[in-house]
Amino acid sequence: MNPDLFQKFREEIEFERPEIAREAIRPLLEIFCLRRGMLTPAIMPDGTSVVPGEGIPQMRIRTVILQPYNDQDQEDLYQIAKHHYPDLFAASNEDDEHIGHGTVDKAKLMWVNPAVLRTLALSTTNVEFWPLTQKRGEDGKTTFLNSKPIQNLMNKPPHIDRLQSFSRPGAAATTAAADSENVEESLWRDGVGGLRWYFGQLKIAYGDDNLEFPETREDIPKTFCSRSPKLCWTINRVLELKAQGKRVLIFVNHPLTSTILTALLTSLCVETLNIRSRHTADQRARMVREFNNPQNRGEALVISFQLGGFGLNLQGACHHGIILEYPENLPTMLHAFGRLWRMGQEHEVHWDVLYLENSFDGWVDSRMASKYADILAAEGDIPDMIQGEYRVICGFELIKRYLGQSSNRYPRTRITWSEQDHHLVRAGPSPGSSRRPFLLSGGAVSHAESPTYDEVSKQTPVCHCSPLDSGARRVDS
């Protein structure tokens, strides 16, 4: 491929990114057969057509919408996001760069601050994670979670016997470390996957030395998950599947979430495997074999998108999965779905994608959908008669149907982060609307019946949703 030709072609047609990909790149990819999917027909040398995914049971994906437990938790989430959001974007201060033969790599005007993004994402997972994301030290450069002692904790394997002894009398927390310099002593005494250390940090955050470490298993979720609807729902779902004799695959996006969730599940007598970055290739392969072996006692596998989102076969003995935290982009999530829905799977696959309403999940979800909608507009199976911005809207609709969402995310692209779940925004065209121009039925599209782009962009009908009790869940399917 010659980048100069694509650059010249883009300048000649004066099209945006989706159009140039559709007009120039897509035909080449089709010729080279670089893009193949489970449902893509493959023509064999003898002329027969074969679909790799034929015979694989269906996969069902639903978006589970959660709510903060009470108004105080929702207000705390709002204030955290309001405080950090202005620092989420920064000027790139980059210049255009010549990469050879007259080709110019144009600089990005803005870039996302990864530290702020992590803070907002972890706070959405559990509002009590927020104090752990703040800077410690006078230099202002080293963050607490990036410090060496905390990284040692994240990499330290839990002692299962001690994790499962919380219900015994005399189980008490060690003294909390006041700062990162004293964490080493706390780690030496922990031995329970980080729960004792985490409890110590909660005591510091609340300024209450009278808090006591839970002495029974039943009190563990109440102590560590009371302000995290995502952790509560995940633990409840895992215990539900455990009672049915089924195992579950759980994807997270941050080491802190992986560590705490693994410790919580293990303390509740769930045989939990946890693949971490410190594990060697042999250790990871061993845990994958254990999880895929129906005779093994493993009931849950907690893994990050970075370590397990690509290339792993995890369908041997599991057909239930949970997306607890959003990844960096939607294609990564789609690849994660494929860890269970692949050749060799004998059961219908069920995935739950957790979404916390009125939180920063709205911004992340809309950002991922917006990026992938451009890709679908350029390369997706959308009739060629649909052009321009209409193709992007169709891309959003395809994402909605695939992820089991209640509404198309297209109206959210022009809405600020704090209004993503407003009842006038979160739904697309209402079910009773007489104009549904973007439903792809395979037939011709009548341009006379289609609204203009301005009309579509201004459509914000009320969402017809039943009210929820505080702390309840809504499942969109």
GROMACS .gro file of C-alpha atoms in nm:
model
  477
    1MET     CA    1   0.000   0.000   0.000
    2ASN     CA    2   0.115   0.348  -0.087
    3PRO     CA    3   0.011   0.614   0.168
    4ASP     CA    4   0.075   0.892  -0.083
    5LEU     CA    5  -0.199   0.758  -0.311
    6PHE     CA    6  -0.454   0.753  -0.031
    7GLN     CA    7  -0.357   1.104   0.077
    8LYS     CA    8  -0.394   1.232  -0.278
    9PHE     CA    9  -0.724   1.049  -0.321
   10ARG     CA   10  -0.863   1.204  -0.003
   11GLU     CA   11  -0.767   1.553  -0.116
   12GLU     CA   12  -0.923   1.501  -0.459
   13ILE     CA   13  -1.261   1.380  -0.335
   14GLU     CA   14  -1.259   1.613  -0.031
   15PHE     CA   15  -1.438   1.353   0.180
   16GLU     CA   16  -1.422   1.286   0.551
   17ARG     CA   17  -1.267   0.975   0.704
   18PRO     CA   18  -1.561   0.728   0.671
   19GLU     CA   19  -1.606   0.806   0.302
   20ILE     CA   20  -1.241   0.760   0.206
   21ALA     CA   21  -1.233   0.431   0.393
   22ARG     CA   22  -1.544   0.311   0.213
   23GLU     CA   23  -1.434   0.427  -0.132
   24ALA     CA   24  -1.067   0.330  -0.118
   25ILE     CA   25  -0.977   0.099   0.168
   26ARG     CA   26  -1.280  -0.130   0.184
   27PRO     CA   27  -1.246  -0.261  -0.175
   28LEU     CA   28  -0.881  -0.342  -0.114
   29LEU     CA   29  -0.958  -0.526   0.207
   30GLU     CA   30  -1.224  -0.726   0.028
   31ILE     CA   31  -0.973  -0.817  -0.242
   32PHE     CA   32  -0.706  -0.917   0.010
   33CYS     CA   33  -0.962  -1.100   0.230
   34LEU     CA   34  -0.812  -0.936   0.539
   35ARG     CA   35  -1.144  -0.886   0.714
   36ARG     CA   36  -1.326  -1.206   0.802
   37GLY     CA   37  -1.589  -1.274   1.063
   38MET     CA   38  -1.776  -1.567   1.212
   39LEU     CA   39  -2.067  -1.505   0.974
   40THR     CA   40  -1.863  -1.411   0.665
   41PRO     CA   41  -1.915  -1.664   0.380
   42ALA     CA   42  -1.593  -1.814   0.249
   43ILE     CA   43  -1.578  -1.946  -0.106
   44MET     CA   44  -1.381  -2.269  -0.120
   45PRO     CA   45  -1.168  -2.376  -0.420
   46ASP     CA   46  -1.446  -2.608  -0.540
   47GLY     CA   47  -1.694  -2.318  -0.542
   48THR     CA   48  -1.887  -2.414  -0.229
   49SER     CA   49  -1.971  -2.148   0.028
   50VAL     CA   50  -1.881  -2.209   0.393
   51VAL     CA   51  -1.970  -1.991   0.694
   52PRO     CA   52  -1.729  -2.050   0.989
   53GLY     CA   53  -1.995  -1.969   1.248
   54GLU     CA   54  -2.257  -2.213   1.121
   55GLY     CA   55  -2.357  -2.456   1.392
   56ILE     CA   56  -2.244  -2.233   1.681
   57PRO     CA   57  -2.530  -2.160   1.925
   58GLN     CA   58  -2.662  -1.806   1.945
   59MET     CA   59  -2.506  -1.530   2.152
   60ARG     CA   60  -2.731  -1.296   2.350
   61ILE     CA   61  -2.605  -0.961   2.478
   62ARG     CA   62  -2.796  -0.738   2.716
   63THR     CA   63  -2.710  -0.402   2.867
   64VAL     CA   64  -2.786  -0.398   3.240
   65ILE     CA   65  -2.864  -0.046   3.358
   66LEU     CA   66  -2.785   0.017   3.724
   67GLN     CA   67  -2.854   0.314   3.947
   68PRO     CA   68  -2.663   0.460   4.242
   69TYR     CA   69  -2.790   0.334   4.575
   70ASN     CA   70  -2.910   0.674   4.693
   71ASP     CA   71  -2.904   1.045   4.611
   72GLN     CA   72  -2.585   1.099   4.812
   73ASP     CA   73  -2.388   0.849   4.604
   74GLN     CA   74  -2.520   1.004   4.285
   75GLU     CA   75  -2.425   1.352   4.404
   76ASP     CA   76  -2.075   1.234   4.498
   77LEU     CA   77  -2.029   1.082   4.152
   78TYR     CA   78  -2.146   1.405   3.993
   79GLN     CA   79  -1.909   1.621   4.198
   80ILE     CA   80  -1.613   1.391   4.120
   81ALA     CA   81  -1.683   1.403   3.748
   82LYS     CA   82  -1.747   1.777   3.758
   83HIS     CA   83  -1.413   1.833   3.933
   84HIS     CA   84  -1.201   1.619   3.698
   85TYR     CA   85  -1.374   1.657   3.362
   86PRO     CA   86  -1.215   1.998   3.279
   87ASP     CA   87  -0.873   1.825   3.294
   88LEU     CA   88  -0.976   1.528   3.080
   89PHE     CA   89  -0.860   1.689   2.757
   90ALA     CA   90  -0.536   1.873   2.694
   91ALA     CA   91  -0.378   2.038   2.394
   92SER     CA   92  -0.146   1.797   2.219
   93ASN     CA   93   0.116   2.063   2.133
   94GLU     CA   94   0.214   1.846   1.841
   95ASP     CA   95   0.312   1.953   1.493
   96ASP     CA   96   0.243   1.790   1.161
   97GLU     CA   97   0.514   1.537   1.085
   98HIS     CA   98   0.655   1.435   0.749
   99ILE     CA   99   0.675   1.055   0.751
  100GLY     CA  100   0.839   1.013   0.412
  101HIS     CA  101   0.786   1.070   0.041
  102GLY     CA  102   0.591   1.388   0.099
  103THR     CA  103   0.331   1.222   0.324
  104VAL     CA  104   0.228   1.429   0.625
  105ASP     CA  105   0.094   1.279   0.946
  106LYS     CA  106  -0.138   1.550   1.073
  107ALA     CA  107  -0.117   1.620   1.445
  108LYS     CA  108  -0.413   1.575   1.679
  109LEU     CA  109  -0.535   1.896   1.837
  110MET     CA  110  -0.641   1.733   2.166
  111TRP     CA  111  -0.557   1.418   2.358
  112VAL     CA  112  -0.724   1.243   2.651
  113ASN     CA  113  -0.541   1.253   2.982
  114PRO     CA  114  -0.516   0.882   3.080
  115ALA     CA  115  -0.476   0.956   3.453
  116VAL     CA  116  -0.798   1.159   3.464
  117LEU     CA  117  -0.979   0.900   3.254
  118ARG     CA  118  -0.873   0.628   3.498
  119THR     CA  119  -0.989   0.837   3.793
  120LEU     CA  120  -1.333   0.891   3.643
  121ALA     CA  121  -1.369   0.528   3.535
  122LEU     CA  122  -1.265   0.383   3.873
  123SER     CA  123  -1.494   0.626   4.056
  124THR     CA  124  -1.781   0.502   3.840
  125THR     CA  125  -1.700   0.141   3.932
  126ASN     CA  126  -1.692   0.227   4.301
  127VAL     CA  127  -1.714   0.579   4.436
  128GLU     CA  128  -1.488   0.469   4.723
  129PHE     CA  129  -1.207   0.403   4.475
  130TRP     CA  130  -1.174   0.777   4.415
  131PRO     CA  131  -0.943   0.856   4.715
  132LEU     CA  132  -0.699   0.591   4.590
  133THR     CA  133  -0.662   0.767   4.255
  134GLN     CA  134  -0.546   1.099   4.397
  135LYS     CA  135  -0.185   1.212   4.391
  136ARG     CA  136   0.038   1.147   4.689
  137GLY     CA  137   0.376   1.306   4.755
  138GLU     CA  138   0.511   1.658   4.730
  139ASP     CA  139   0.648   1.624   4.378
  140GLY     CA  140   0.297   1.580   4.240
  141LYS     CA  141   0.426   1.337   3.979
  142THR     CA  142   0.383   0.993   4.131
  143THR     CA  143   0.026   0.877   4.175
  144PHE     CA  144  -0.063   0.648   4.461
  145LEU     CA  145  -0.179   0.361   4.241
  146ASN     CA  146   0.140   0.383   4.035
  147SER     CA  147   0.369   0.370   4.338
  148LYS     CA  148   0.590   0.063   4.376
  149PRO     CA  149   0.429  -0.069   4.698
  150ILE     CA  150   0.082  -0.059   4.546
  151GLN     CA  151   0.200  -0.224   4.228
  152ASN     CA  152   0.349  -0.499   4.446
  153LEU     CA  153   0.008  -0.543   4.607
  154MET     CA  154  -0.165  -0.571   4.269
  155ASN     CA  155   0.082  -0.839   4.167
  156LYS     CA  156   0.078  -1.030   4.496
  157PRO     CA  157  -0.116  -1.358   4.474
  158PRO     CA  158  -0.381  -1.395   4.747
  159HIS     CA  159  -0.359  -1.665   5.013
  160ILE     CA  160  -0.680  -1.859   4.956
  161ASP     CA  161  -0.684  -2.018   5.300
  162ARG     CA  162  -0.673  -1.679   5.470
  163LEU     CA  163  -0.930  -1.532   5.236
  164GLN     CA  164  -1.172  -1.807   5.329
  165SER     CA  165  -1.119  -1.766   5.703
  166PHE     CA  166  -1.296  -1.431   5.738
  167SER     CA  167  -1.601  -1.591   5.898
  168ARG     CA  168  -1.396  -1.727   6.185
  169PRO     CA  169  -1.382  -1.538   6.516
  170GLY     CA  170  -1.088  -1.308   6.563
  171ALA     CA  171  -1.058  -1.190   6.202
  172ALA     CA  172  -0.956  -0.827   6.234
  173ALA     CA  173  -0.796  -0.567   6.014
  174THR     CA  174  -0.439  -0.457   6.042
  175THR     CA  175  -0.352  -0.096   6.112
  176ALA     CA  176  -0.400   0.122   5.807
  177ALA     CA  177  -0.097   0.271   5.639
  178ALA     CA  178  -0.109   0.648   5.648
  179ASP     CA  179   0.092   0.696   5.331
  180SER     CA  180   0.262   0.502   5.055
  181GLU     CA  181   0.589   0.478   5.250
  182ASN     CA  182   0.414   0.267   5.515
  183VAL     CA  183   0.229   0.044   5.272
  184GLU     CA  184   0.508  -0.215   5.268
  185GLU     CA  185   0.436  -0.311   5.630
  186SER     CA  186   0.065  -0.332   5.554
  187LEU     CA  187   0.132  -0.555   5.254
  188TRP     CA  188   0.350  -0.785   5.459
  189ARG     CA  189   0.062  -0.843   5.700
  190ASP     CA  190  -0.220  -0.847   5.444
  191GLY     CA  191  -0.212  -1.185   5.276
  192VAL     CA  192  -0.581  -1.164   5.180
  193GLY     CA  193  -0.563  -1.024   4.831
  194GLY     CA  194  -0.566  -0.659   4.938
  195LEU     CA  195  -0.890  -0.647   5.139
  196ARG     CA  196  -0.716  -0.557   5.464
  197TRP     CA  197  -0.515  -0.284   5.293
  198TYR     CA  198  -0.825  -0.156   5.116
  199PHE     CA  199  -1.018  -0.152   5.443
  200GLY     CA  200  -0.740   0.053   5.599
  201GLN     CA  201  -0.768   0.306   5.319
  202LEU     CA  202  -1.143   0.331   5.376
  203LYS     CA  203  -1.080   0.413   5.742
  204ILE     CA  204  -0.843   0.691   5.635
  205ALA     CA  205  -1.092   0.827   5.380
  206TYR     CA  206  -1.376   0.834   5.631
  207GLY     CA  207  -1.155   0.944   5.921
  208ASP     CA  208  -1.322   0.686   6.144
  209ASP     CA  209  -1.097   0.460   6.352
  210ASN     CA  210  -1.402   0.283   6.494
  211LEU     CA  211  -1.475   0.097   6.172
  212GLU     CA  212  -1.427  -0.276   6.223
  213PHE     CA  213  -1.326  -0.537   5.971
  214PRO     CA  214  -1.619  -0.772   5.886
  215GLU     CA  215  -1.621  -1.095   6.085
  216THR     CA  216  -1.871  -1.291   5.873
  217ARG     CA  217  -1.894  -1.359   5.504
  218GLU     CA  218  -2.236  -1.195   5.486
  219ASP     CA  219  -2.089  -0.866   5.607
  220ILE     CA  220  -1.812  -0.854   5.346
  221PRO     CA  221  -2.028  -0.724   5.055
  222LYS     CA  222  -2.195  -0.476   5.290
  223THR     CA  223  -1.857  -0.339   5.393
  224PHE     CA  224  -1.677  -0.327   5.059
  225CYS     CA  225  -1.956  -0.298   4.799
  226SER     CA  226  -2.221  -0.081   4.961
  227ARG     CA  227  -2.144   0.214   4.730
  228SER     CA  228  -2.074   0.016   4.414
  229PRO     CA  229  -2.381  -0.107   4.222
  230LYS     CA  230  -2.148  -0.271   3.969
  231LEU     CA  231  -1.966  -0.483   4.226
  232CYS     CA  232  -2.291  -0.570   4.404
  233TRP     CA  233  -2.462  -0.681   4.084
  234THR     CA  234  -2.158  -0.878   3.968
  235ILE     CA  235  -2.122  -1.067   4.297
  236ASN     CA  236  -2.493  -1.141   4.306
  237ARG     CA  237  -2.484  -1.270   3.947
  238VAL     CA  238  -2.180  -1.489   4.012
  239LEU     CA  239  -2.342  -1.642   4.322
  240GLU     CA  240  -2.660  -1.700   4.121
  241LEU     CA  241  -2.470  -1.882   3.847
  242LYS     CA  242  -2.267  -2.073   4.108
  243ALA     CA  243  -2.591  -2.207   4.255
  244GLN     CA  244  -2.683  -2.331   3.905
  245GLY     CA  245  -2.348  -2.503   3.862
  246LYS     CA  246  -2.230  -2.257   3.597
  247ARG     CA  247  -1.909  -2.057   3.575
  248VAL     CA  248  -1.863  -1.700   3.455
  249LEU     CA  249  -1.600  -1.491   3.277
  250ILE     CA  250  -1.561  -1.134   3.406
  251PHE     CA  251  -1.380  -0.859   3.216
  252VAL     CA  252  -1.248  -0.547   3.392
  253ASN     CA  253  -1.030  -0.262   3.271
  254HIS     CA  254  -0.825  -0.173   3.580
  255PRO     CA  255  -0.592  -0.375   3.809
  256LEU     CA  256  -0.749  -0.229   4.125
  257THR     CA  257  -1.093  -0.359   4.027
  258SER     CA  258  -0.945  -0.697   3.936
  259THR     CA  259  -0.768  -0.728   4.272
  260ILE     CA  260  -1.060  -0.626   4.493
  261LEU     CA  261  -1.321  -0.825   4.299
  262THR     CA  262  -1.110  -1.141   4.308
  263ALA     CA  263  -1.059  -1.106   4.683
  264LEU     CA  264  -1.431  -1.045   4.741
  265LEU     CA  265  -1.543  -1.345   4.534
  266THR     CA  266  -1.286  -1.573   4.696
  267SER     CA  267  -1.390  -1.462   5.043
  268LEU     CA  268  -1.746  -1.563   4.952
  269CYS     CA  269  -1.631  -1.918   4.870
  270VAL     CA  270  -1.630  -1.870   4.492
  271GLU     CA  271  -1.334  -2.053   4.337
  272THR     CA  272  -1.192  -1.758   4.143
  273LEU     CA  273  -0.904  -1.748   3.898
  274ASN     CA  274  -0.735  -1.416   3.829
  275ILE     CA  275  -0.486  -1.359   3.547
  276ARG     CA  276  -0.255  -1.064   3.616
  277SER     CA  277   0.029  -0.899   3.431
  278ARG     CA  278   0.291  -1.052   3.660
  279HIS     CA  279   0.197  -1.405   3.556
  280THR     CA  280   0.423  -1.576   3.307
  281ALA     CA  281   0.294  -1.725   2.984
  282ASP     CA  282   0.301  -2.072   3.142
  283GLN     CA  283   0.105  -1.956   3.445
  284ARG     CA  284  -0.159  -1.790   3.228
  285ALA     CA  285  -0.188  -2.100   3.010
  286ARG     CA  286  -0.234  -2.316   3.321
  287MET     CA  287  -0.519  -2.099   3.450
  288VAL     CA  288  -0.685  -2.100   3.109
  289ARG     CA  289  -0.668  -2.481   3.105
  290GLU     CA  290  -0.818  -2.493   3.454
  291PHE     CA  291  -1.103  -2.263   3.355
  292ASN     CA  292  -1.174  -2.464   3.039
  293ASN     CA  293  -1.178  -2.795   3.225
  294PRO     CA  294  -1.533  -2.886   3.337
  295GLN     CA  295  -1.386  -3.116   3.603
  296ASN     CA  296  -1.194  -2.829   3.763
  297ARG     CA  297  -1.348  -2.640   4.055
  298GLY     CA  298  -1.291  -2.298   3.897
  299GLU     CA  299  -1.618  -2.104   3.904
  300ALA     CA  300  -1.509  -1.758   3.788
  301LEU     CA  301  -1.225  -1.600   3.593
  302VAL     CA  302  -1.148  -1.230   3.642
  303ILE     CA  303  -0.928  -1.086   3.372
  304SER     CA  304  -0.855  -0.752   3.207
  305PHE     CA  305  -0.921  -0.665   2.843
  306GLN     CA  306  -0.550  -0.605   2.794
  307LEU     CA  307  -0.456  -0.957   2.903
  308GLY     CA  308  -0.752  -1.164   2.789
  309GLY     CA  309  -0.951  -0.968   2.535
  310PHE     CA  310  -0.774  -1.118   2.234
  311GLY     CA  311  -0.675  -1.464   2.122
  312LEU     CA  312  -0.786  -1.675   2.420
  313ASN     CA  313  -1.018  -1.973   2.392
  314LEU     CA  314  -1.233  -1.970   2.705
  315GLN     CA  315  -1.541  -2.149   2.575
  316GLY     CA  316  -1.447  -2.494   2.707
  317ALA     CA  317  -1.674  -2.493   3.014
  318CYS     CA  318  -1.824  -2.142   3.025
  319HIS     CA  319  -2.100  -1.961   2.837
  320HIS     CA  320  -2.176  -1.669   3.069
  321GLY     CA  321  -1.982  -1.342   3.075
  322ILE     CA  322  -1.993  -1.000   3.243
  323ILE     CA  323  -1.843  -0.672   3.121
  324LEU     CA  324  -1.797  -0.487   3.451
  325GLU     CA  325  -1.596  -0.192   3.312
  326TYR     CA  326  -1.580  -0.048   2.963
  327PRO     CA  327  -1.261  -0.096   2.760
  328GLU     CA  328  -1.087   0.176   2.559
  329ASN     CA  329  -1.293   0.109   2.245
  330LEU     CA  330  -1.585  -0.095   2.120
  331PRO     CA  331  -1.385  -0.336   1.897
  332THR     CA  332  -1.201  -0.452   2.210
  333MET     CA  333  -1.534  -0.533   2.373
  334LEU     CA  334  -1.647  -0.721   2.063
  335HIS     CA  335  -1.327  -0.926   2.074
  336ALA     CA  336  -1.398  -1.001   2.442
  337PHE     CA  337  -1.739  -1.141   2.345
  338GLY     CA  338  -1.555  -1.373   2.110
  339ARG     CA  339  -1.368  -1.542   2.396
  340LEU     CA  340  -1.686  -1.741   2.462
  341TRP     CA  341  -1.873  -1.723   2.132
  342ARG     CA  342  -1.645  -1.918   1.905
  343MET     CA  343  -1.611  -2.255   1.735
  344GLY     CA  344  -1.633  -2.534   1.989
  345GLN     CA  345  -1.896  -2.359   2.203
  346GLU     CA  346  -2.183  -2.599   2.273
  347HIS     CA  347  -2.419  -2.368   2.464
  348GLU     CA  348  -2.599  -2.042   2.400
  349VAL     CA  349  -2.372  -1.759   2.515
  350HIS     CA  350  -2.502  -1.486   2.746
  351TRP     CA  351  -2.320  -1.157   2.806
  352ASP     CA  352  -2.416  -0.881   3.052
  353VAL     CA  353  -2.274  -0.531   2.994
  354LEU     CA  354  -2.302  -0.318   3.309
  355TYR     CA  355  -2.392   0.049   3.272
  356LEU     CA  356  -2.425   0.286   3.568
  357GLU     CA  357  -2.686   0.550   3.499
  358ASN     CA  358  -2.604   0.917   3.564
  359SER     CA  359  -2.232   0.845   3.582
  360PHE     CA  360  -1.927   0.880   3.360
  361ASP     CA  361  -2.028   0.557   3.184
  362GLY     CA  362  -2.251   0.771   2.963
  363TRP     CA  363  -1.956   0.965   2.822
  364VAL     CA  364  -1.745   0.651   2.771
  365ASP     CA  365  -2.031   0.461   2.609
  366SER     CA  366  -2.114   0.744   2.368
  367ARG     CA  367  -1.748   0.798   2.280
  368MET     CA  368  -1.697   0.431   2.197
  369ALA     CA  369  -2.016   0.417   1.992
  370SER     CA  370  -1.929   0.735   1.802
  371LYS     CA  371  -1.589   0.602   1.698
  372TYR     CA  372  -1.722   0.264   1.591
  373ALA     CA  373  -2.021   0.414   1.408
  374ASP     CA  374  -1.774   0.588   1.173
  375ILE     CA  375  -1.611   0.250   1.105
  376LEU     CA  376  -1.947   0.088   1.034
  377ALA     CA  377  -2.044   0.379   0.808
  378ALA     CA  378  -1.731   0.316   0.604
  379GLU     CA  379  -1.704  -0.061   0.610
  380GLY     CA  380  -2.031  -0.199   0.749
  381ASP     CA  381  -2.296  -0.390   0.556
  382ILE     CA  382  -2.515  -0.085   0.494
  383PRO     CA  383  -2.693  -0.038   0.159
  384ASP     CA  384  -2.497   0.190  -0.073
  385MET     CA  385  -2.807   0.402  -0.140
  386ILE     CA  386  -2.773   0.538   0.216
  387GLN     CA  387  -2.515   0.815   0.206
  388GLY     CA  388  -2.344   1.074   0.423
  389GLU     CA  389  -2.452   1.126   0.782
  390TYR     CA  390  -2.736   0.880   0.735
  391ARG     CA  391  -2.478   0.600   0.722
  392VAL     CA  392  -2.336   0.710   1.056
  393ILE     CA  393  -2.685   0.706   1.210
  394CYS     CA  394  -2.734   0.354   1.076
  395GLY     CA  395  -2.402   0.260   1.237
  396PHE     CA  396  -2.534   0.379   1.574
  397GLU     CA  397  -2.849   0.175   1.520
  398LEU     CA  398  -2.649  -0.140   1.446
  399ILE     CA  399  -2.449  -0.088   1.768
  400LYS     CA  400  -2.771  -0.044   1.965
  401ARG     CA  401  -2.919  -0.367   1.834
  402TYR     CA  402  -2.598  -0.562   1.883
  403LEU     CA  403  -2.541  -0.455   2.245
  404GLY     CA  404  -2.906  -0.487   2.351
  405GLN     CA  405  -2.938  -0.116   2.432
  406SER     CA  406  -3.275   0.053   2.481
  407SER     CA  407  -3.186   0.354   2.268
  408ASN     CA  408  -2.968   0.470   1.984
  409ARG     CA  409  -2.665   0.665   2.113
  410TYR     CA  410  -2.659   0.907   1.819
  411PRO     CA  411  -2.856   1.186   1.998
  412ARG     CA  412  -2.595   1.183   2.277
  413THR     CA  413  -2.306   1.290   2.053
  414ARG     CA  414  -2.395   1.656   2.094
  415ILE     CA  415  -2.479   1.638   2.465
  416THR     CA  416  -2.251   1.720   2.757
  417TRP     CA  417  -2.133   1.439   2.985
  418SER     CA  418  -2.376   1.523   3.266
  419GLU     CA  419  -2.687   1.503   3.046
  420GLN     CA  420  -2.621   1.169   2.875
  421ASP     CA  421  -2.901   0.995   3.067
  422HIS     CA  422  -3.154   1.275   3.063
  423HIS     CA  423  -3.497   1.135   2.979
  424LEU     CA  424  -3.522   1.365   2.675
  425VAL     CA  425  -3.190   1.242   2.537
  426ARG     CA  426  -3.138   0.875   2.613
  427ALA     CA  427  -3.403   0.745   2.370
  428GLY     CA  428  -3.403   0.757   1.993
  429PRO     CA  429  -3.726   0.780   1.790
  430SER     CA  430  -4.018   0.666   2.002
  431PRO     CA  431  -4.173   0.323   1.936
  432GLY     CA  432  -4.493   0.483   1.807
  433SER     CA  433  -4.320   0.720   1.568
  434SER     CA  434  -4.453   0.712   1.212
  435ARG     CA  435  -4.110   0.797   1.073
  436ARG     CA  436  -3.853   0.519   1.102
  437PRO     CA  437  -3.631   0.598   0.801
  438PHE     CA  438  -3.324   0.416   0.925
  439LEU     CA  439  -3.461   0.068   0.986
  440LEU     CA  440  -3.269  -0.155   0.749
  441SER     CA  441  -3.527  -0.391   0.602
  442GLY     CA  442  -3.330  -0.481   0.294
  443GLY     CA  443  -3.572  -0.297   0.066
  444ALA     CA  444  -3.543   0.035  -0.112
  445VAL     CA  445  -3.531   0.356   0.087
  446SER     CA  446  -3.780   0.618  -0.017
  447HIS     CA  447  -3.612   0.957  -0.010
  448ALA     CA  448  -3.952   1.127  -0.019
  449GLU     CA  449  -4.044   0.977   0.318
  450SER     CA  450  -3.707   1.042   0.483
  451PRO     CA  451  -3.664   1.350   0.704
  452THR     CA  452  -3.384   1.593   0.649
  453TYR     CA  453  -3.061   1.570   0.847
  454ASP     CA  454  -3.159   1.875   1.052
  455GLU     CA  455  -3.488   1.711   1.148
  456VAL     CA  456  -3.314   1.395   1.256
  457SER     CA  457  -3.053   1.579   1.460
  458LYS     CA  458  -3.323   1.767   1.649
  459GLN     CA  459  -3.532   1.461   1.736
  460THR     CA  460  -3.524   1.407   2.112
  461PRO     CA  461  -3.853   1.236   2.206
  462VAL     CA  462  -3.929   1.130   2.561
  463CYS     CA  463  -3.813   0.781   2.660
  464HIS     CA  464  -4.101   0.557   2.763
  465CYS     CA  465  -3.937   0.386   3.061
  466SER     CA  466  -4.090   0.282   3.389
  467PRO     CA  467  -3.943   0.445   3.703
  468LEU     CA  468  -3.700   0.243   3.914
  469ASP     CA  469  -3.661   0.212   4.286
  470SER     CA  470  -3.329   0.330   4.430
  471GLY     CA  471  -3.064   0.068   4.386
  472ALA     CA  472  -3.273  -0.144   4.150
  473ARG     CA  473  -3.161  -0.262   3.810
  474ARG     CA  474  -3.311  -0.238   3.464
  475VAL     CA  475  -3.219  -0.489   3.197
  476ASP     CA  476  -3.244  -0.369   2.839
  477SER     CA  477  -3.265  -0.652   2.594
   0.00000   0.00000   0.00000
